[in-house]
């Protein structure tokens, strides 16, 4: 599925303050597409830990240098550094109305740290801050496998096709560029199975954490893109109203 920056669906209720949103979903559910639509509807940024990490390294921040040193040694970046980078990002003015988190919090420890950090930001600023809510896009695993293994990408214009649901006019070639389409090495059944195991083991405690606090909803991601967006925004309104 392709990400899109603009769409024709009706805008969300302008009276709703979205606040921080964690968009969850297994590989292939369409999180990127839905994040772009929410950004357009609410005028809030998407915050990717990958982007934050690359930005800190490029700017040579203290956190970026520490992370780069570990990565150069083949080590994972620990929660302490990731948390620090996210905390720094959340001080920027474009997040005041809300933001969409991508790839974070990935673990229960990160979720607990973020909850505490958001409370401290509220206390420091002396203003009301909304708690993070989590919305998961759910798609049947067999359908996800079909989406992933059928995915083909144009290396030139980056258009994404699917040999099952969105095939190119000429098999194996991009409609726009005529370039041979690529099949990513991680878009295989074996790779998908491993990614699902990792996703489920990491995400289950995060979902349980937010469920216990009444800050979690699940939506059906198998429907049309516009319908999924409407369901996400309805879930968000419900969560915000329930928290008032």
PDB file of N, CA, C and O in Angstrom, residues 136-192:
ATOM      1  N   UNK A 136      -4.564   0.246  17.437  1.00  0.00           N
ATOM      2  CA  UNK A 136      -3.948  -0.831  16.662  1.00  0.00           C
ATOM      3  C   UNK A 136      -4.777  -1.134  15.424  1.00  0.00           C
ATOM      4  O   UNK A 136      -6.003  -1.279  15.509  1.00  0.00           O
ATOM      5  N   UNK A 137      -4.105  -1.233  14.279  1.00  0.00           N
ATOM      6  CA  UNK A 137      -4.754  -1.618  13.027  1.00  0.00           C
ATOM      7  C   UNK A 137      -4.585  -3.125  12.883  1.00  0.00           C
ATOM      8  O   UNK A 137      -3.470  -3.629  12.808  1.00  0.00           O
ATOM      9  N   UNK A 138      -5.695  -3.836  12.859  1.00  0.00           N
ATOM     10  CA  UNK A 138      -5.667  -5.295  12.846  1.00  0.00           C
ATOM     11  C   UNK A 138      -6.062  -5.836  11.473  1.00  0.00           C
ATOM     12  O   UNK A 138      -7.089  -5.450  10.917  1.00  0.00           O
ATOM     13  N   UNK A 139      -5.233  -6.714  10.945  1.00  0.00           N
ATOM     14  CA  UNK A 139      -5.514  -7.398   9.681  1.00  0.00           C
ATOM     15  C   UNK A 139      -5.168  -8.868   9.866  1.00  0.00           C
ATOM     16  O   UNK A 139      -4.162  -9.198  10.508  1.00  0.00           O
ATOM     17  N   UNK A 140      -6.007  -9.753   9.322  1.00  0.00           N
ATOM     18  CA  UNK A 140      -5.760 -11.188   9.401  1.00  0.00           C
ATOM     19  C   UNK A 140      -4.358 -11.518   8.897  1.00  0.00           C
ATOM     20  O   UNK A 140      -3.891 -10.967   7.900  1.00  0.00           O
ATOM     21  N   UNK A 141      -3.681 -12.429   9.594  1.00  0.00           N
ATOM     22  CA  UNK A 141      -2.291 -12.725   9.272  1.00  0.00           C
ATOM     23  C   UNK A 141      -2.111 -13.288   7.860  1.00  0.00           C
ATOM     24  O   UNK A 141      -1.113 -13.009   7.200  1.00  0.00           O
ATOM     25  N   UNK A 142      -3.067 -14.061   7.390  1.00  0.00           N
ATOM     26  CA  UNK A 142      -2.970 -14.596   6.028  1.00  0.00           C
ATOM     27  C   UNK A 142      -3.073 -13.485   4.988  1.00  0.00           C
ATOM     28  O   UNK A 142      -2.396 -13.512   3.955  1.00  0.00           O
ATOM     29  N   UNK A 143      -3.927 -12.503   5.268  1.00  0.00           N
ATOM     30  CA  UNK A 143      -4.032 -11.359   4.359  1.00  0.00           C
ATOM     31  C   UNK A 143      -2.747 -10.542   4.385  1.00  0.00           C
ATOM     32  O   UNK A 143      -2.277 -10.048   3.350  1.00  0.00           O
ATOM     33  N   UNK A 144      -2.151 -10.389   5.558  1.00  0.00           N
ATOM     34  CA  UNK A 144      -0.884  -9.670   5.656  1.00  0.00           C
ATOM     35  C   UNK A 144       0.211 -10.377   4.857  1.00  0.00           C
ATOM     36  O   UNK A 144       1.000  -9.729   4.159  1.00  0.00           O
ATOM     37  N   UNK A 145       0.242 -11.695   4.960  1.00  0.00           N
ATOM     38  CA  UNK A 145       1.233 -12.470   4.206  1.00  0.00           C
ATOM     39  C   UNK A 145       1.044 -12.250   2.706  1.00  0.00           C
ATOM     40  O   UNK A 145       2.020 -12.086   1.966  1.00  0.00           O
ATOM     41  N   UNK A 146      -0.203 -12.215   2.276  1.00  0.00           N
ATOM     42  CA  UNK A 146      -0.513 -11.973   0.861  1.00  0.00           C
ATOM     43  C   UNK A 146      -0.052 -10.584   0.430  1.00  0.00           C
ATOM     44  O   UNK A 146       0.504 -10.393  -0.650  1.00  0.00           O
ATOM     45  N   UNK A 147      -0.274  -9.609   1.293  1.00  0.00           N
ATOM     46  CA  UNK A 147       0.149  -8.239   0.983  1.00  0.00           C
ATOM     47  C   UNK A 147       1.673  -8.136   0.895  1.00  0.00           C
ATOM     48  O   UNK A 147       2.212  -7.510  -0.013  1.00  0.00           O
ATOM     49  N   UNK A 148       2.338  -8.737   1.868  1.00  0.00           N
ATOM     50  CA  UNK A 148       3.791  -8.611   1.949  1.00  0.00           C
ATOM     51  C   UNK A 148       4.489  -9.351   0.808  1.00  0.00           C
ATOM     52  O   UNK A 148       5.351  -8.792   0.119  1.00  0.00           O
ATOM     53  N   UNK A 149       4.128 -10.609   0.611  1.00  0.00           N
ATOM     54  CA  UNK A 149       4.826 -11.393  -0.404  1.00  0.00           C
ATOM     55  C   UNK A 149       4.475 -10.952  -1.819  1.00  0.00           C
ATOM     56  O   UNK A 149       5.244 -11.201  -2.754  1.00  0.00           O
ATOM     57  N   UNK A 150       3.327 -10.292  -1.974  1.00  0.00           N
ATOM     58  CA  UNK A 150       2.932  -9.812  -3.303  1.00  0.00           C
ATOM     59  C   UNK A 150       3.425  -8.420  -3.615  1.00  0.00           C
ATOM     60  O   UNK A 150       3.204  -7.904  -4.720  1.00  0.00           O
ATOM     61  N   UNK A 151       4.108  -7.794  -2.677  1.00  0.00           N
ATOM     62  CA  UNK A 151       4.525  -6.396  -2.853  1.00  0.00           C
ATOM     63  C   UNK A 151       5.699  -6.293  -3.819  1.00  0.00           C
ATOM     64  O   UNK A 151       6.661  -7.038  -3.735  1.00  0.00           O
ATOM     65  N   UNK A 152       5.602  -5.326  -4.726  1.00  0.00           N
ATOM     66  CA  UNK A 152       6.667  -5.014  -5.666  1.00  0.00           C
ATOM     67  C   UNK A 152       6.839  -3.489  -5.689  1.00  0.00           C
ATOM     68  O   UNK A 152       5.849  -2.760  -5.628  1.00  0.00           O
ATOM     69  N   UNK A 153       8.068  -3.010  -5.803  1.00  0.00           N
ATOM     70  CA  UNK A 153       8.352  -1.581  -5.697  1.00  0.00           C
ATOM     71  C   UNK A 153       9.160  -1.109  -6.897  1.00  0.00           C
ATOM     72  O   UNK A 153      10.118  -1.776  -7.315  1.00  0.00           O
ATOM     73  N   UNK A 154       8.782   0.058  -7.428  1.00  0.00           N
ATOM     74  CA  UNK A 154       9.565   0.662  -8.500  1.00  0.00           C
ATOM     75  C   UNK A 154      10.787   1.344  -7.888  1.00  0.00           C
ATOM     76  O   UNK A 154      10.624   2.206  -7.009  1.00  0.00           O
ATOM     77  N   UNK A 155      11.995   1.004  -8.326  1.00  0.00           N
ATOM     78  CA  UNK A 155      13.192   1.613  -7.740  1.00  0.00           C
ATOM     79  C   UNK A 155      13.378   3.076  -8.116  1.00  0.00           C
ATOM     80  O   UNK A 155      14.159   3.778  -7.481  1.00  0.00           O
ATOM     81  N   UNK A 156      12.635   3.547  -9.120  1.00  0.00           N
ATOM     82  CA  UNK A 156      12.786   4.929  -9.588  1.00  0.00           C
ATOM     83  C   UNK A 156      11.785   5.864  -8.913  1.00  0.00           C
ATOM     84  O   UNK A 156      12.160   6.803  -8.216  1.00  0.00           O
ATOM     85  N   UNK A 157      10.487   5.600  -9.104  1.00  0.00           N
ATOM     86  CA  UNK A 157       9.473   6.504  -8.556  1.00  0.00           C
ATOM     87  C   UNK A 157       8.920   6.037  -7.218  1.00  0.00           C
ATOM     88  O   UNK A 157       8.104   6.725  -6.603  1.00  0.00           O
ATOM     89  N   UNK A 158       9.329   4.848  -6.765  1.00  0.00           N
ATOM     90  CA  UNK A 158       8.955   4.274  -5.461  1.00  0.00           C
ATOM     91  C   UNK A 158       7.482   3.874  -5.376  1.00  0.00           C
ATOM     92  O   UNK A 158       6.973   3.625  -4.278  1.00  0.00           O
ATOM     93  N   UNK A 159       6.785   3.828  -6.508  1.00  0.00           N
ATOM     94  CA  UNK A 159       5.404   3.360  -6.499  1.00  0.00           C
ATOM     95  C   UNK A 159       5.368   1.899  -6.048  1.00  0.00           C
ATOM     96  O   UNK A 159       6.200   1.094  -6.452  1.00  0.00           O
ATOM     97  N   UNK A 160       4.389   1.587  -5.186  1.00  0.00           N
ATOM     98  CA  UNK A 160       4.266   0.233  -4.662  1.00  0.00           C
ATOM     99  C   UNK A 160       3.093  -0.468  -5.352  1.00  0.00           C
ATOM    100  O   UNK A 160       1.983   0.061  -5.417  1.00  0.00           O
ATOM    101  N   UNK A 161       3.354  -1.647  -5.851  1.00  0.00           N
ATOM    102  CA  UNK A 161       2.333  -2.481  -6.479  1.00  0.00           C
ATOM    103  C   UNK A 161       2.141  -3.745  -5.647  1.00  0.00           C
ATOM    104  O   UNK A 161       2.931  -4.036  -4.742  1.00  0.00           O
ATOM    105  N   UNK A 162       1.078  -4.490  -5.979  1.00  0.00           N
ATOM    106  CA  UNK A 162       0.900  -5.813  -5.387  1.00  0.00           C
ATOM    107  C   UNK A 162       0.384  -6.727  -6.485  1.00  0.00           C
ATOM    108  O   UNK A 162      -0.610  -6.400  -7.150  1.00  0.00           O
ATOM    109  N   UNK A 163       1.071  -7.832  -6.689  1.00  0.00           N
ATOM    110  CA  UNK A 163       0.721  -8.709  -7.803  1.00  0.00           C
ATOM    111  C   UNK A 163      -0.663  -9.322  -7.636  1.00  0.00           C
ATOM    112  O   UNK A 163      -1.251  -9.810  -8.609  1.00  0.00           O
ATOM    113  N   UNK A 164      -1.208  -9.301  -6.417  1.00  0.00           N
ATOM    114  CA  UNK A 164      -2.533  -9.847  -6.168  1.00  0.00           C
ATOM    115  C   UNK A 164      -3.625  -8.782  -6.263  1.00  0.00           C
ATOM    116  O   UNK A 164      -4.646  -9.008  -6.911  1.00  0.00           O
ATOM    117  N   UNK A 165      -3.401  -7.638  -5.619  1.00  0.00           N
ATOM    118  CA  UNK A 165      -4.464  -6.635  -5.506  1.00  0.00           C
ATOM    119  C   UNK A 165      -4.247  -5.378  -6.340  1.00  0.00           C
ATOM    120  O   UNK A 165      -5.207  -4.672  -6.647  1.00  0.00           O
ATOM    121  N   UNK A 166      -3.007  -5.066  -6.703  1.00  0.00           N
ATOM    122  CA  UNK A 166      -2.727  -3.858  -7.475  1.00  0.00           C
ATOM    123  C   UNK A 166      -1.572  -4.136  -8.441  1.00  0.00           C
ATOM    124  O   UNK A 166      -0.496  -3.570  -8.324  1.00  0.00           O
ATOM    125  N   UNK A 167      -1.801  -5.015  -9.420  1.00  0.00           N
ATOM    126  CA  UNK A 167      -0.707  -5.370 -10.329  1.00  0.00           C
ATOM    127  C   UNK A 167      -0.428  -4.260 -11.334  1.00  0.00           C
ATOM    128  O   UNK A 167      -1.311  -3.467 -11.655  1.00  0.00           O
ATOM    129  N   UNK A 168       0.800  -4.182 -11.836  1.00  0.00           N
ATOM    130  CA  UNK A 168       1.104  -3.223 -12.906  1.00  0.00           C
ATOM    131  C   UNK A 168       0.426  -3.675 -14.202  1.00  0.00           C
ATOM    132  O   UNK A 168       0.057  -4.844 -14.353  1.00  0.00           O
ATOM    133  N   UNK A 169       0.275  -2.743 -15.141  1.00  0.00           N
ATOM    134  CA  UNK A 169      -0.355  -3.095 -16.416  1.00  0.00           C
ATOM    135  C   UNK A 169       0.464  -4.151 -17.161  1.00  0.00           C
ATOM    136  O   UNK A 169      -0.085  -5.053 -17.774  1.00  0.00           O
ATOM    137  N   UNK A 170       1.794  -4.018 -17.102  1.00  0.00           N
ATOM    138  CA  UNK A 170       2.682  -5.003 -17.707  1.00  0.00           C
ATOM    139  C   UNK A 170       3.396  -5.732 -16.580  1.00  0.00           C
ATOM    140  O   UNK A 170       4.083  -5.110 -15.762  1.00  0.00           O
ATOM    141  N   UNK A 171       3.235  -7.027 -16.561  1.00  0.00           N
ATOM    142  CA  UNK A 171       3.781  -7.811 -15.455  1.00  0.00           C
ATOM    143  C   UNK A 171       5.280  -7.564 -15.268  1.00  0.00           C
ATOM    144  O   UNK A 171       6.080  -7.681 -16.192  1.00  0.00           O
ATOM    145  N   UNK A 172       5.633  -7.152 -14.009  1.00  0.00           N
ATOM    146  CA  UNK A 172       7.033  -6.986 -13.655  1.00  0.00           C
ATOM    147  C   UNK A 172       7.620  -5.623 -13.934  1.00  0.00           C
ATOM    148  O   UNK A 172       8.799  -5.383 -13.624  1.00  0.00           O
ATOM    149  N   UNK A 173       6.798  -4.687 -14.491  1.00  0.00           N
ATOM    150  CA  UNK A 173       7.342  -3.376 -14.855  1.00  0.00           C
ATOM    151  C   UNK A 173       6.433  -2.248 -14.365  1.00  0.00           C
ATOM    152  O   UNK A 173       5.207  -2.362 -14.365  1.00  0.00           O
ATOM    153  N   UNK A 174       7.072  -1.137 -13.955  1.00  0.00           N
ATOM    154  CA  UNK A 174       6.337   0.018 -13.431  1.00  0.00           C
ATOM    155  C   UNK A 174       5.516   0.690 -14.531  1.00  0.00           C
ATOM    156  O   UNK A 174       6.015   0.901 -15.643  1.00  0.00           O
ATOM    157  N   UNK A 175       4.279   1.042 -14.207  1.00  0.00           N
ATOM    158  CA  UNK A 175       3.415   1.746 -15.158  1.00  0.00           C
ATOM    159  C   UNK A 175       3.974   3.110 -15.522  1.00  0.00           C
ATOM    160  O   UNK A 175       3.819   3.576 -16.657  1.00  0.00           O
ATOM    161  N   UNK A 176       4.626   3.774 -14.573  1.00  0.00           N
ATOM    162  CA  UNK A 176       5.087   5.148 -14.776  1.00  0.00           C
ATOM    163  C   UNK A 176       6.449   5.220 -15.455  1.00  0.00           C
ATOM    164  O   UNK A 176       6.655   6.017 -16.371  1.00  0.00           O
ATOM    165  N   UNK A 177       7.385   4.403 -14.985  1.00  0.00           N
ATOM    166  CA  UNK A 177       8.770   4.508 -15.430  1.00  0.00           C
ATOM    167  C   UNK A 177       9.186   3.409 -16.416  1.00  0.00           C
ATOM    168  O   UNK A 177      10.202   3.544 -17.089  1.00  0.00           O
ATOM    169  N   UNK A 178       8.417   2.336 -16.450  1.00  0.00           N
ATOM    170  CA  UNK A 178       8.804   1.204 -17.277  1.00  0.00           C
ATOM    171  C   UNK A 178       9.966   0.413 -16.697  1.00  0.00           C
ATOM    172  O   UNK A 178      10.526  -0.466 -17.351  1.00  0.00           O
ATOM    173  N   UNK A 179      10.349   0.748 -15.470  1.00  0.00           N
ATOM    174  CA  UNK A 179      11.485   0.091 -14.830  1.00  0.00           C
ATOM    175  C   UNK A 179      11.079  -1.276 -14.286  1.00  0.00           C
ATOM    176  O   UNK A 179       9.933  -1.461 -13.848  1.00  0.00           O
ATOM    177  N   UNK A 180      12.012  -2.230 -14.272  1.00  0.00           N
ATOM    178  CA  UNK A 180      11.716  -3.528 -13.654  1.00  0.00           C
ATOM    179  C   UNK A 180      11.407  -3.346 -12.168  1.00  0.00           C
ATOM    180  O   UNK A 180      12.131  -2.632 -11.459  1.00  0.00           O
ATOM    181  N   UNK A 181      10.334  -3.940 -11.712  1.00  0.00           N
ATOM    182  CA  UNK A 181       9.947  -3.822 -10.305  1.00  0.00           C
ATOM    183  C   UNK A 181      10.830  -4.709  -9.438  1.00  0.00           C
ATOM    184  O   UNK A 181      11.303  -5.759  -9.870  1.00  0.00           O
ATOM    185  N   UNK A 182      11.039  -4.260  -8.202  1.00  0.00           N
ATOM    186  CA  UNK A 182      11.884  -4.995  -7.282  1.00  0.00           C
ATOM    187  C   UNK A 182      11.043  -5.701  -6.218  1.00  0.00           C
ATOM    188  O   UNK A 182      10.011  -5.188  -5.776  1.00  0.00           O
ATOM    189  N   UNK A 183      11.511  -6.878  -5.828  1.00  0.00           N
ATOM    190  CA  UNK A 183      10.902  -7.636  -4.748  1.00  0.00           C
ATOM    191  C   UNK A 183      11.882  -7.615  -3.583  1.00  0.00           C
ATOM    192  O   UNK A 183      12.958  -8.212  -3.658  1.00  0.00           O
ATOM    193  N   UNK A 184      11.541  -6.877  -2.506  1.00  0.00           N
ATOM    194  CA  UNK A 184      12.471  -6.726  -1.396  1.00  0.00           C
ATOM    195  C   UNK A 184      12.805  -8.056  -0.767  1.00  0.00           C
ATOM    196  O   UNK A 184      11.960  -8.948  -0.663  1.00  0.00           O
ATOM    197  N   UNK A 185      14.051  -8.172  -0.319  1.00  0.00           N
ATOM    198  CA  UNK A 185      14.528  -9.439   0.246  1.00  0.00           C
ATOM    199  C   UNK A 185      13.783  -9.830   1.518  1.00  0.00           C
ATOM    200  O   UNK A 185      13.727 -11.015   1.879  1.00  0.00           O
ATOM    201  N   UNK A 186      13.214  -8.834   2.222  1.00  0.00           N
ATOM    202  CA  UNK A 186      12.488  -9.152   3.450  1.00  0.00           C
ATOM    203  C   UNK A 186      10.995  -9.339   3.202  1.00  0.00           C
ATOM    204  O   UNK A 186      10.227  -9.529   4.141  1.00  0.00           O
ATOM    205  N   UNK A 187      10.566  -9.298   1.949  1.00  0.00           N
ATOM    206  CA  UNK A 187       9.162  -9.528   1.622  1.00  0.00           C
ATOM    207  C   UNK A 187       8.934 -10.995   1.234  1.00  0.00           C
ATOM    208  O   UNK A 187       8.323 -11.313   0.206  1.00  0.00           O
ATOM    209  N   UNK A 188       9.444 -11.895   2.057  1.00  0.00           N
ATOM    210  CA  UNK A 188       9.286 -13.325   1.837  1.00  0.00           C
ATOM    211  C   UNK A 188       8.487 -13.915   2.991  1.00  0.00           C
ATOM    212  O   UNK A 188       8.367 -13.307   4.060  1.00  0.00           O
ATOM    213  N   UNK A 189       7.951 -15.107   2.785  1.00  0.00           N
ATOM    214  CA  UNK A 189       7.143 -15.736   3.833  1.00  0.00           C
ATOM    215  C   UNK A 189       7.976 -15.994   5.090  1.00  0.00           C
ATOM    216  O   UNK A 189       7.516 -15.772   6.214  1.00  0.00           O
ATOM    217  N   UNK A 190       9.210 -16.466   4.911  1.00  0.00           N
ATOM    218  CA  UNK A 190      10.064 -16.747   6.063  1.00  0.00           C
ATOM    219  C   UNK A 190      10.376 -15.475   6.846  1.00  0.00           C
ATOM    220  O   UNK A 190      10.287 -15.454   8.081  1.00  0.00           O
ATOM    221  N   UNK A 191      10.734 -14.401   6.121  1.00  0.00           N
ATOM    222  CA  UNK A 191      11.040 -13.134   6.790  1.00  0.00           C
ATOM    223  C   UNK A 191       9.797 -12.582   7.485  1.00  0.00           C
ATOM    224  O   UNK A 191       9.875 -12.049   8.598  1.00  0.00           O
ATOM    225  N   UNK A 192       8.640 -12.717   6.831  1.00  0.00           N
ATOM    226  CA  UNK A 192       7.398 -12.227   7.420  1.00  0.00           C
ATOM    227  C   UNK A 192       7.092 -12.962   8.729  1.00  0.00           C
ATOM    228  O   UNK A 192       6.703 -12.344   9.730  1.00  0.00           O
TER     229      UNK A 192
END
